XYZ file of N, CA and C in Angstrom:
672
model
N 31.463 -12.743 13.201
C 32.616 -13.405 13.821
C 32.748 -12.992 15.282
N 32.568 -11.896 15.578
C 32.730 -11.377 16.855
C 31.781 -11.792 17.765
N 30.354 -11.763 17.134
C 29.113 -12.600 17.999
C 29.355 -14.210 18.121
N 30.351 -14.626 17.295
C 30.783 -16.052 17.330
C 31.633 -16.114 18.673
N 32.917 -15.014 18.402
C 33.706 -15.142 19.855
C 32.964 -14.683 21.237
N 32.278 -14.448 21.337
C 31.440 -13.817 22.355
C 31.119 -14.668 22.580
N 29.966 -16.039 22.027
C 29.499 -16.998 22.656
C 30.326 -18.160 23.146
N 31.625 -18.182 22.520
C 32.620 -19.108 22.816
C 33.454 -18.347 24.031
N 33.078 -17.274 24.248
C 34.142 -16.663 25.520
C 33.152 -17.115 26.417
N 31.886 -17.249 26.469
C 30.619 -17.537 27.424
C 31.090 -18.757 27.859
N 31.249 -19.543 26.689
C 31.468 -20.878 27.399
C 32.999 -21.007 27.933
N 33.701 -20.540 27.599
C 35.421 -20.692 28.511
C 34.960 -20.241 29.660
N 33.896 -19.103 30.123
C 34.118 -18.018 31.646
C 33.661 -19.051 32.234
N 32.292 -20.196 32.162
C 32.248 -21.097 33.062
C 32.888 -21.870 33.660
N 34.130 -22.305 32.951
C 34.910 -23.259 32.604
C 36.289 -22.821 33.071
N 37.015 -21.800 32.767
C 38.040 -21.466 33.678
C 37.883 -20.100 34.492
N 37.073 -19.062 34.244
C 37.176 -17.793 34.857
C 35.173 -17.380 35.475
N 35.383 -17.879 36.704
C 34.329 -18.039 36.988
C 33.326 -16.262 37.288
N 34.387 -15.463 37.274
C 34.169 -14.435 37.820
C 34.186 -13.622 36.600
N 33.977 -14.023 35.196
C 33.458 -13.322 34.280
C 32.125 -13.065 34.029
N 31.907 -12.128 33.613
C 30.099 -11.323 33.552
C 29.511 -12.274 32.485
N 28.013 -13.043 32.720
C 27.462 -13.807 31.803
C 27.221 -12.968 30.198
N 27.588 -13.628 29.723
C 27.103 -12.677 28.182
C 26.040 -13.351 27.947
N 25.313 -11.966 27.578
C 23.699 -11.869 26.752
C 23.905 -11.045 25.859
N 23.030 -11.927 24.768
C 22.970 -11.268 23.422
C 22.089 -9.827 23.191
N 23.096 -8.371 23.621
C 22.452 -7.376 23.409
C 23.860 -6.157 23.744
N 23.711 -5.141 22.751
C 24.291 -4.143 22.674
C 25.354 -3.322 23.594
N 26.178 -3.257 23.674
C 27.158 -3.044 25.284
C 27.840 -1.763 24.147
N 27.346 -0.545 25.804
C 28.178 0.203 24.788
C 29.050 1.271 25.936
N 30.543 0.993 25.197
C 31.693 1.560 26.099
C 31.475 2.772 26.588
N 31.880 2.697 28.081
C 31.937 4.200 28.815
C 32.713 5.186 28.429
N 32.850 6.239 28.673
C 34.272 7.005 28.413
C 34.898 6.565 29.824
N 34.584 6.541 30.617
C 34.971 5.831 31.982
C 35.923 4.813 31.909
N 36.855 4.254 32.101
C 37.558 2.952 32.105
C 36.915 2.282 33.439
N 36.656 3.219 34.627
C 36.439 2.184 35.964
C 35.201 2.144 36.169
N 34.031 2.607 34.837
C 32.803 2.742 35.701
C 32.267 1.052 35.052
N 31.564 0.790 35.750
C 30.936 -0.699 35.854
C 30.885 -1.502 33.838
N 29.891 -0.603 33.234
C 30.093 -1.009 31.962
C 31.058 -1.382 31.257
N 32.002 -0.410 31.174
C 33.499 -0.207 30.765
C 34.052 -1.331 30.835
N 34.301 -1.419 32.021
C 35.172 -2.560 32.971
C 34.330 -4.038 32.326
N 33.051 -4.097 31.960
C 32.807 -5.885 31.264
C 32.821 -5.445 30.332
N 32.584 -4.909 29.414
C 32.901 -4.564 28.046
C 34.139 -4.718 27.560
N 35.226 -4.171 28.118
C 36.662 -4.815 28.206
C 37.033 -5.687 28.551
N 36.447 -6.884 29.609
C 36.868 -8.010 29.929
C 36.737 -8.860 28.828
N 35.447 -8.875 28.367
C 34.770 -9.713 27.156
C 35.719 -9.591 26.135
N 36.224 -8.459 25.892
C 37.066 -8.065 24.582
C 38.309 -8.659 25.227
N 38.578 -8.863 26.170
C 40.051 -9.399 25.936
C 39.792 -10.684 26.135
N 38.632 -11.416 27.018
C 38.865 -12.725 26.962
C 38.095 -13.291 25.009
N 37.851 -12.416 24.422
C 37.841 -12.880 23.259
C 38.610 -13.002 22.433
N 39.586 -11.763 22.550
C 41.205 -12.072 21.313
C 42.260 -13.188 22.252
N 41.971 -13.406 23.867
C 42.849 -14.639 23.594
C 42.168 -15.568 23.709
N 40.790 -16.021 23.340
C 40.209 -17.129 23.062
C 40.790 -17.324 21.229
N 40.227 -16.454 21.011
C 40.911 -16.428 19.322
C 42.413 -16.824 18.933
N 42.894 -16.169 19.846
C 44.998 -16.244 19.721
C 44.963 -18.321 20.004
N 43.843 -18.404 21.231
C 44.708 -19.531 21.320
C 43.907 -20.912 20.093
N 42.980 -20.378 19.752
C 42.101 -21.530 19.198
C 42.248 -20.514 17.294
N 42.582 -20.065 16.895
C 42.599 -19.178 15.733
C 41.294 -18.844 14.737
N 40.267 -18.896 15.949
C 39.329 -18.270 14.904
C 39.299 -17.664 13.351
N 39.715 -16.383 14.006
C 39.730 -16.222 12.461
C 40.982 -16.431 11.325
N 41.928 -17.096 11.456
C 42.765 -17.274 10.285
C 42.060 -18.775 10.044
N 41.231 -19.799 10.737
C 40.751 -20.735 10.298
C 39.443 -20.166 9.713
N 38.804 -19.198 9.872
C 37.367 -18.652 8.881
C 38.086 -18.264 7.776
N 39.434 -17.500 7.913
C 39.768 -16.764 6.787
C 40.573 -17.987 5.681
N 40.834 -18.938 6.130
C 41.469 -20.275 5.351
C 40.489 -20.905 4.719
N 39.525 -21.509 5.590
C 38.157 -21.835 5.277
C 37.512 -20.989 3.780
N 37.255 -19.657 3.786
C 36.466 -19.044 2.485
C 37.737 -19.337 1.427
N 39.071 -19.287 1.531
C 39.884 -19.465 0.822
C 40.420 -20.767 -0.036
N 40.074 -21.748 0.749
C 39.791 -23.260 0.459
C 38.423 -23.182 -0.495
N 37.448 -22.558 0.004
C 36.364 -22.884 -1.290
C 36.537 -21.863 -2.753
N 37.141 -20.881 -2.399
C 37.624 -20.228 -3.198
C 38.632 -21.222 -4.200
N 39.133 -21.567 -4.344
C 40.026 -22.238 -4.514
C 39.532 -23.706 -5.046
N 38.629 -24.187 -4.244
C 38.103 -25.656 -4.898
C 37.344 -24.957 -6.098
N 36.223 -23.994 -5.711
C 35.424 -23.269 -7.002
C 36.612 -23.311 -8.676
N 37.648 -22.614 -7.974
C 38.197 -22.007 -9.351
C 39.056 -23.509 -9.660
N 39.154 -24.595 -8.954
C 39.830 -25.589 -9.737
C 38.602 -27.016 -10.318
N 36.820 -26.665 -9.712
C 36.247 -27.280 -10.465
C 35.881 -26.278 -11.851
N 35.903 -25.590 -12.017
C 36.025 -24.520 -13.042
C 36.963 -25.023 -13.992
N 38.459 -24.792 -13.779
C 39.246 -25.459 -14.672
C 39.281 -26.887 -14.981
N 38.381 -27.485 -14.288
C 38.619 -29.016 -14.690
C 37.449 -29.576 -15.696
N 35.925 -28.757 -15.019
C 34.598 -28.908 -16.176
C 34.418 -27.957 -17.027
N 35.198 -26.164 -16.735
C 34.934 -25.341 -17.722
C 33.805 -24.819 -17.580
N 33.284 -24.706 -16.560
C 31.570 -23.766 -16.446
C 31.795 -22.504 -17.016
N 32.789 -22.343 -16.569
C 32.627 -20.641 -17.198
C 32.257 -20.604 -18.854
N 33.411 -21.328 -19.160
C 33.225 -21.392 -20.738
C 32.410 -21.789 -21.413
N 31.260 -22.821 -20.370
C 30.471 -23.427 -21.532
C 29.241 -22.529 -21.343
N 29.296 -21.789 -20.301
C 27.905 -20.944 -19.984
C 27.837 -20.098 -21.173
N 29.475 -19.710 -21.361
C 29.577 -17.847 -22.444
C 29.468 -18.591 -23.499
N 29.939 -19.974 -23.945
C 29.693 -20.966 -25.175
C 27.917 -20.734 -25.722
N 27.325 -21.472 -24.771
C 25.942 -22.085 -24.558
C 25.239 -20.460 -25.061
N 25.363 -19.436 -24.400
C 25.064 -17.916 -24.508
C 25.144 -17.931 -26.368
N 26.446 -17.590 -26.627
C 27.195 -17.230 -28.133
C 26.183 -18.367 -28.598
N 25.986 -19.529 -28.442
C 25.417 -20.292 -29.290
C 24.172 -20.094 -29.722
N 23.248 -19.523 -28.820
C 21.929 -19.368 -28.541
C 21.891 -18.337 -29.990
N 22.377 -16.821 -29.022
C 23.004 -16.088 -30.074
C 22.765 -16.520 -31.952
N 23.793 -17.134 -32.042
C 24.225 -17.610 -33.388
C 22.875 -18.504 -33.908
N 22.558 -18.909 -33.249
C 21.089 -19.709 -33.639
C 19.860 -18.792 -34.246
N 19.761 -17.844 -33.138
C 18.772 -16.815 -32.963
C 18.685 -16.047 -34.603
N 20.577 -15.704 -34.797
C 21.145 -14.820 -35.876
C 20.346 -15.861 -37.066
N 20.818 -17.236 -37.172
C 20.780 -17.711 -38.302
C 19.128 -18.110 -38.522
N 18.489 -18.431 -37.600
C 17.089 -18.601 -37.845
C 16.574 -17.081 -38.854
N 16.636 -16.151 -38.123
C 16.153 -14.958 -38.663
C 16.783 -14.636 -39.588
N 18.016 -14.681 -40.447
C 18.646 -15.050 -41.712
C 18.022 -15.715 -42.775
N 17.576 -17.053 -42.134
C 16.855 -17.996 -42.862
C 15.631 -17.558 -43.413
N 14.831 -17.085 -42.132
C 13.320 -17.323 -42.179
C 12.902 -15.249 -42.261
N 13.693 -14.457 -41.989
C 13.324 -13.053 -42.379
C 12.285 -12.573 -41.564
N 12.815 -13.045 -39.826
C 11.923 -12.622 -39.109
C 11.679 -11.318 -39.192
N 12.315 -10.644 -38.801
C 12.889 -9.002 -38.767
C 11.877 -8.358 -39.797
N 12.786 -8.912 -40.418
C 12.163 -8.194 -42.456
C 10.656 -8.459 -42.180
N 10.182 -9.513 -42.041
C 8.617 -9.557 -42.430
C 7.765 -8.835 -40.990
N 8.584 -8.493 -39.505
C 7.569 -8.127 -39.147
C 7.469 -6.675 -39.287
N 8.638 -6.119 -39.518
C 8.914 -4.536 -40.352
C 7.531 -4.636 -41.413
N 7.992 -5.583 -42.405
C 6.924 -5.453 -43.639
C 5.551 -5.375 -43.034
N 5.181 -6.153 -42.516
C 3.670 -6.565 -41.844
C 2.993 -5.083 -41.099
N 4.172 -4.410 -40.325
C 3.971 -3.329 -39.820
C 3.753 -1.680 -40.738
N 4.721 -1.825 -41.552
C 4.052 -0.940 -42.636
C 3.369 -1.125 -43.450
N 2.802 -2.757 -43.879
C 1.599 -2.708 -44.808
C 0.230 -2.291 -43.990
N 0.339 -2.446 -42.629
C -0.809 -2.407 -42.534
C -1.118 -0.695 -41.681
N 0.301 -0.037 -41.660
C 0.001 1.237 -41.572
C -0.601 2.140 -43.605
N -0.159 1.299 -44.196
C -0.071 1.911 -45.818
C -1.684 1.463 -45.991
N -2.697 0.579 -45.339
C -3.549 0.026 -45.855
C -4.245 1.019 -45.036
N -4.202 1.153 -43.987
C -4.738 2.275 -42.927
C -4.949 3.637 -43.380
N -3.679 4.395 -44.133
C -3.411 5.326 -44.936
C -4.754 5.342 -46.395
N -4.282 4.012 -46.802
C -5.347 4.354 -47.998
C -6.508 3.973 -47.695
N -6.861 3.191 -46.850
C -8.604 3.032 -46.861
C -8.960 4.703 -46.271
N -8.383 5.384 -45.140
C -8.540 6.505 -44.930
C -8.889 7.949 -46.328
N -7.702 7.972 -47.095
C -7.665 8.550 -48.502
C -9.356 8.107 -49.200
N -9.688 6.841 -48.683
C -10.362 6.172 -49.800
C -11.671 6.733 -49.490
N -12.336 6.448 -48.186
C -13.418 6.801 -47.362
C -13.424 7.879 -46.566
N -12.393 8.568 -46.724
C -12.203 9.854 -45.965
C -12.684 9.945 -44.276
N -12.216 8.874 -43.939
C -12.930 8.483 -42.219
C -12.429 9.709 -41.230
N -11.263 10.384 -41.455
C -10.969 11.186 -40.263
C -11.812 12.262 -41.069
N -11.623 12.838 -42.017
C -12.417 14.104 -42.637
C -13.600 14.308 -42.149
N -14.671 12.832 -42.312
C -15.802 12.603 -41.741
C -16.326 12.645 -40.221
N -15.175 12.054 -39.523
C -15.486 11.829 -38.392
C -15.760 13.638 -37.905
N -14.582 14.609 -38.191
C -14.292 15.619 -38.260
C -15.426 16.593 -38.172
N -15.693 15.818 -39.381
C -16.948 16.943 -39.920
C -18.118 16.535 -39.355
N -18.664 15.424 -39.096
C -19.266 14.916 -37.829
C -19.264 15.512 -36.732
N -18.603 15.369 -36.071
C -18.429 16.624 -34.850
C -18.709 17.785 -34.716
N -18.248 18.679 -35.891
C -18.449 19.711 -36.207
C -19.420 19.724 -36.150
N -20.812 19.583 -37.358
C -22.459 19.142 -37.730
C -22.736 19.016 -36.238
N -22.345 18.169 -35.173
C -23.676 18.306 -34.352
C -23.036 19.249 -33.237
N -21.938 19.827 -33.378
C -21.652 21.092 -32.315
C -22.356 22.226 -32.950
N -22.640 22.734 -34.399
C -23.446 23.362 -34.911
C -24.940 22.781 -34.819
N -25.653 21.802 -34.767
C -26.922 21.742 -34.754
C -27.584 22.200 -33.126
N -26.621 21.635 -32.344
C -26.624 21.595 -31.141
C -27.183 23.305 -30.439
N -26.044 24.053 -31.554
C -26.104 25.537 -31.262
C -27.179 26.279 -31.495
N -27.373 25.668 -33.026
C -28.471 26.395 -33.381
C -29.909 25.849 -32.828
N -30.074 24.739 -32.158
C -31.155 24.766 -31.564
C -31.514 24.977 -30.336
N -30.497 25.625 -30.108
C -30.629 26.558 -28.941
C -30.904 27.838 -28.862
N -30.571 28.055 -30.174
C -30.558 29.695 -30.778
C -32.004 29.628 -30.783
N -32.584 28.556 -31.497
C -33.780 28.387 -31.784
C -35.103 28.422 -30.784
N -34.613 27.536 -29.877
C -35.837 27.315 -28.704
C -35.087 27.727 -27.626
N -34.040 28.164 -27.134
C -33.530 29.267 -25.984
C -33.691 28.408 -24.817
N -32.980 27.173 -24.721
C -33.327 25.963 -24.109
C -32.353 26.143 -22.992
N -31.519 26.961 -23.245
C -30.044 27.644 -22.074
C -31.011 28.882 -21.411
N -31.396 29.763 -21.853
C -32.137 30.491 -21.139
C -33.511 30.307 -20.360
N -34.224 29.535 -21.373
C -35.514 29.046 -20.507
C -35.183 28.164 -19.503
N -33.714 27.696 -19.521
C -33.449 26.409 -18.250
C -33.510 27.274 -16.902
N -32.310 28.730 -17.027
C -32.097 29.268 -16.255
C -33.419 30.214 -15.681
N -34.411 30.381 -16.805
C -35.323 31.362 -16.364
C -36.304 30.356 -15.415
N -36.373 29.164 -15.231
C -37.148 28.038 -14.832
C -36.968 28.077 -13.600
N -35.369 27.876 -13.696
C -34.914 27.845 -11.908
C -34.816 28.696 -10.990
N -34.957 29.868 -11.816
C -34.991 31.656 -11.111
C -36.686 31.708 -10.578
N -37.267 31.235 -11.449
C -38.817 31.025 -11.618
C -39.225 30.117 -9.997
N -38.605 29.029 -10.238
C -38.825 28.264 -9.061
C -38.562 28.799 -7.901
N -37.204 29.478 -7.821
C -37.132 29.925 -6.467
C -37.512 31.154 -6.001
N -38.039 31.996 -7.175
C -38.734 32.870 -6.579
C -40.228 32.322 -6.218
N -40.722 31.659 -6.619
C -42.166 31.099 -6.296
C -42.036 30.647 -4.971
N -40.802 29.703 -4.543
C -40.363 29.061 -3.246
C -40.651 29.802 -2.050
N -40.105 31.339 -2.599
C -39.964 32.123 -1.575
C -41.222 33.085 -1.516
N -41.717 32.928 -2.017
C -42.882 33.808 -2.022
C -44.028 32.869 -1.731
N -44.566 31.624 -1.756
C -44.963 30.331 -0.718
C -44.434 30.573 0.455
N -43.240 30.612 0.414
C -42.647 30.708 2.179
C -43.558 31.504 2.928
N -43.209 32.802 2.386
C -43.338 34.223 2.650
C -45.291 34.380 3.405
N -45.793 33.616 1.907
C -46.773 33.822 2.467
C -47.671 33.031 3.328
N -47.416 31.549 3.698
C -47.757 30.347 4.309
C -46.947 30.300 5.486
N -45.587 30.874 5.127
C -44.814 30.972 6.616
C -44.610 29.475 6.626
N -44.177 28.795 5.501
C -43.821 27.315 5.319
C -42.833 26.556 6.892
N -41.659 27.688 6.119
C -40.327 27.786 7.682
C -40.887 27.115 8.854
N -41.630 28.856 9.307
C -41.937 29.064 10.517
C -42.759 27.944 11.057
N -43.366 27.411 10.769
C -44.664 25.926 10.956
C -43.729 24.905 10.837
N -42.981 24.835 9.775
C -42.392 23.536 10.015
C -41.605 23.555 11.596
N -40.642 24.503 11.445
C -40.222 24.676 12.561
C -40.954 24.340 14.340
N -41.905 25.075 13.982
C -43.296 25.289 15.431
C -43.516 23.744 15.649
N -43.479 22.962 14.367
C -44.487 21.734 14.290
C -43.773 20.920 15.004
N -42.092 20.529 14.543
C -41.035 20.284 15.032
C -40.714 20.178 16.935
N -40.944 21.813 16.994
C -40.577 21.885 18.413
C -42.286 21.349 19.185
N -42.903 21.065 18.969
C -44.694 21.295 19.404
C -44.168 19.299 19.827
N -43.725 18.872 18.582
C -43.340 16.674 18.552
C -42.810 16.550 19.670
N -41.192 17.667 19.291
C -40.551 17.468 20.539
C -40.833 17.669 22.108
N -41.433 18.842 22.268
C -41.957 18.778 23.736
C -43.132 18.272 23.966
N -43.875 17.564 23.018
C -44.719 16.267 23.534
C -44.136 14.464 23.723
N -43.040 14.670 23.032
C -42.017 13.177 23.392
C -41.661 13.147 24.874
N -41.154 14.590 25.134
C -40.541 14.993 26.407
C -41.327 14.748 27.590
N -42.742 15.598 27.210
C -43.766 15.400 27.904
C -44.512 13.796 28.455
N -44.469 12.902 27.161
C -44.782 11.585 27.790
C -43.776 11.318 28.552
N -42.680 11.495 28.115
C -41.491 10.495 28.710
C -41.711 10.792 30.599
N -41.614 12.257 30.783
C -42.002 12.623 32.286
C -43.337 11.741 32.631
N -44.264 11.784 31.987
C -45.523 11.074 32.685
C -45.111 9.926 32.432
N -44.760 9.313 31.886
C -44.121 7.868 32.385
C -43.741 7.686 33.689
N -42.139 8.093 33.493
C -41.670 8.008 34.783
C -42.206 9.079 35.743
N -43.338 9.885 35.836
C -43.749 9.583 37.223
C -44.807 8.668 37.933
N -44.739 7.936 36.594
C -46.432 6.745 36.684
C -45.470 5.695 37.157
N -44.201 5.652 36.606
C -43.546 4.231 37.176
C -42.825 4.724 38.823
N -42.631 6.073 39.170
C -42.012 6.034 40.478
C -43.034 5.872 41.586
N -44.419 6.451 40.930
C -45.810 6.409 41.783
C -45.858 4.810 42.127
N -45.917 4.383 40.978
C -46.081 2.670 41.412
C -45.281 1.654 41.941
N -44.335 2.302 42.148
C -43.015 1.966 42.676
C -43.199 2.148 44.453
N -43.741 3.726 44.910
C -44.373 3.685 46.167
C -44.895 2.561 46.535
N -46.009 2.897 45.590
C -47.411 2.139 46.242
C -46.860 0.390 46.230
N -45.540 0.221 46.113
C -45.581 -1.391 45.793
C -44.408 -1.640 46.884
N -44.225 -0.595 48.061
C -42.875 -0.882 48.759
C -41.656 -0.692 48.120
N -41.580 0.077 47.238
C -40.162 0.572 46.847
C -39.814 -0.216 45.283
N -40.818 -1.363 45.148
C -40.806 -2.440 44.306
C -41.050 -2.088 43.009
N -41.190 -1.775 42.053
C -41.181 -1.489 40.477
C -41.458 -2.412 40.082
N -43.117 -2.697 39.035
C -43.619 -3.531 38.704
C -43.603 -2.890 36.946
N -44.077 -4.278 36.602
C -44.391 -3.677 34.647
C -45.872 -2.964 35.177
N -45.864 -1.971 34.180
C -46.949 -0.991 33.948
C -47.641 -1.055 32.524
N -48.939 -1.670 33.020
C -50.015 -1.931 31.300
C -50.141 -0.705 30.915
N -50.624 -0.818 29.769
C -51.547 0.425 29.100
C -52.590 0.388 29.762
N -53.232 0.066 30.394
C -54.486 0.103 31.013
C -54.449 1.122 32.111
N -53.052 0.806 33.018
C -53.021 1.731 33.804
C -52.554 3.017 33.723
N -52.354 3.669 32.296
C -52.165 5.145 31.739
C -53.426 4.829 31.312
N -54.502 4.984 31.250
C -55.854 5.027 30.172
C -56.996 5.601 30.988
């Protein structure tokens, strides 16, 4: 409502008070100051808005306005009864719902359906002993499992394998100096990459002389 009177005070300041501050839609916020610049339009606006309101009644015509539909609402209400036929229409549903399942024993049979087929579950179990089995299943191959390990030492020979390996690793190292060569071999690539790359470019700055400053493509022929 207030952003309503604001734009309607915009349009009166053109119109009779020429020397009111244009309003733009953005945040104005009061000085403690009364005379410092803000203050002073922040208060103008506010008063040319309550007597734009006093004289045109904004809001007792907004506040009449929601009260009028208020009011038409609650007298098409009493005249078609929405209210009543909604909580009617509801209760009815209701009462339908009640008497179907009365009739037909929804309830009852899906109760029944639900414990026959926990009672059938129960006895085929009793019958075939499926959890006992499964049970004992498990059991059987956590014991076979054990004992053939006991048997062929398949936990220890794993670990003695890999102790095995890396002592062999290191004792190859040790004596081939695996490391050390790879390493050598490594740095030997690298400062021969390095090495062309310089004879390149001093084959291309040489020819670069000899051509007036000019840099031409360079064949393989002329490294050969």
């Amino acid at each position: 409502t207030i952003r309503l009177l604001l734009d309607f005070t915009q349009q009166e300041s053109h119109t009779t008070s020429p020397s009111l501050p244009t309003y733009r839609k953005r945040n104005y916020t009061m000085s403690s100051d009364p005379s410092s610049s803000t203050g002073s339009k922040f208060a103008s606006v506010l008063n040319s808005a309550k007597k734009f309101n006093e004289k045109h009644q904004i809001l007792e015509k907004t506040k009449k306005a929601g009260s009028d539909i208020a009011a038409k609402a609650k007298e098409f209400d009493e005249k078609h009864h929405v209210v009543e036929k909604t909580k009617a229409a509801g209760s009815s549903a209701a009462e339908k719902a009640k008497a179907f399942n009365e009739k037909h024993q929804v309830v009852e049979k899906t109760k029944a359906a639900g414990s026959s087929a926990v009672e059938k579950t129960k006895e085929f179990n009793e019958k075939h002993k499926v959890v006992e089995k499964t049970k004992a299943a498990g059991s059987s191959a956590v014991e076979k499992t054990k004992e053939f390990n006991e048997k062929h030492q398949v936990v220890e020979k794993t670990k003695a394998a890999s102790s095995s390996a890396a002592v062999k690793a290191k004792e190859v190292n040790e004596t081939h100096k695996v490391v050390d060569k790879t390493k050598n071999a490594a740095a030997s690539a690298w400062n021969g990459i390095q090495g062309g790359v310089g004879f390149l470019q001093k084959k291309i700055q040489k020819k670069g002389d000899t051509t007036g400053g000019k840099t031409t493509d360079v064949g393989h022929d002329e490294f050969s």
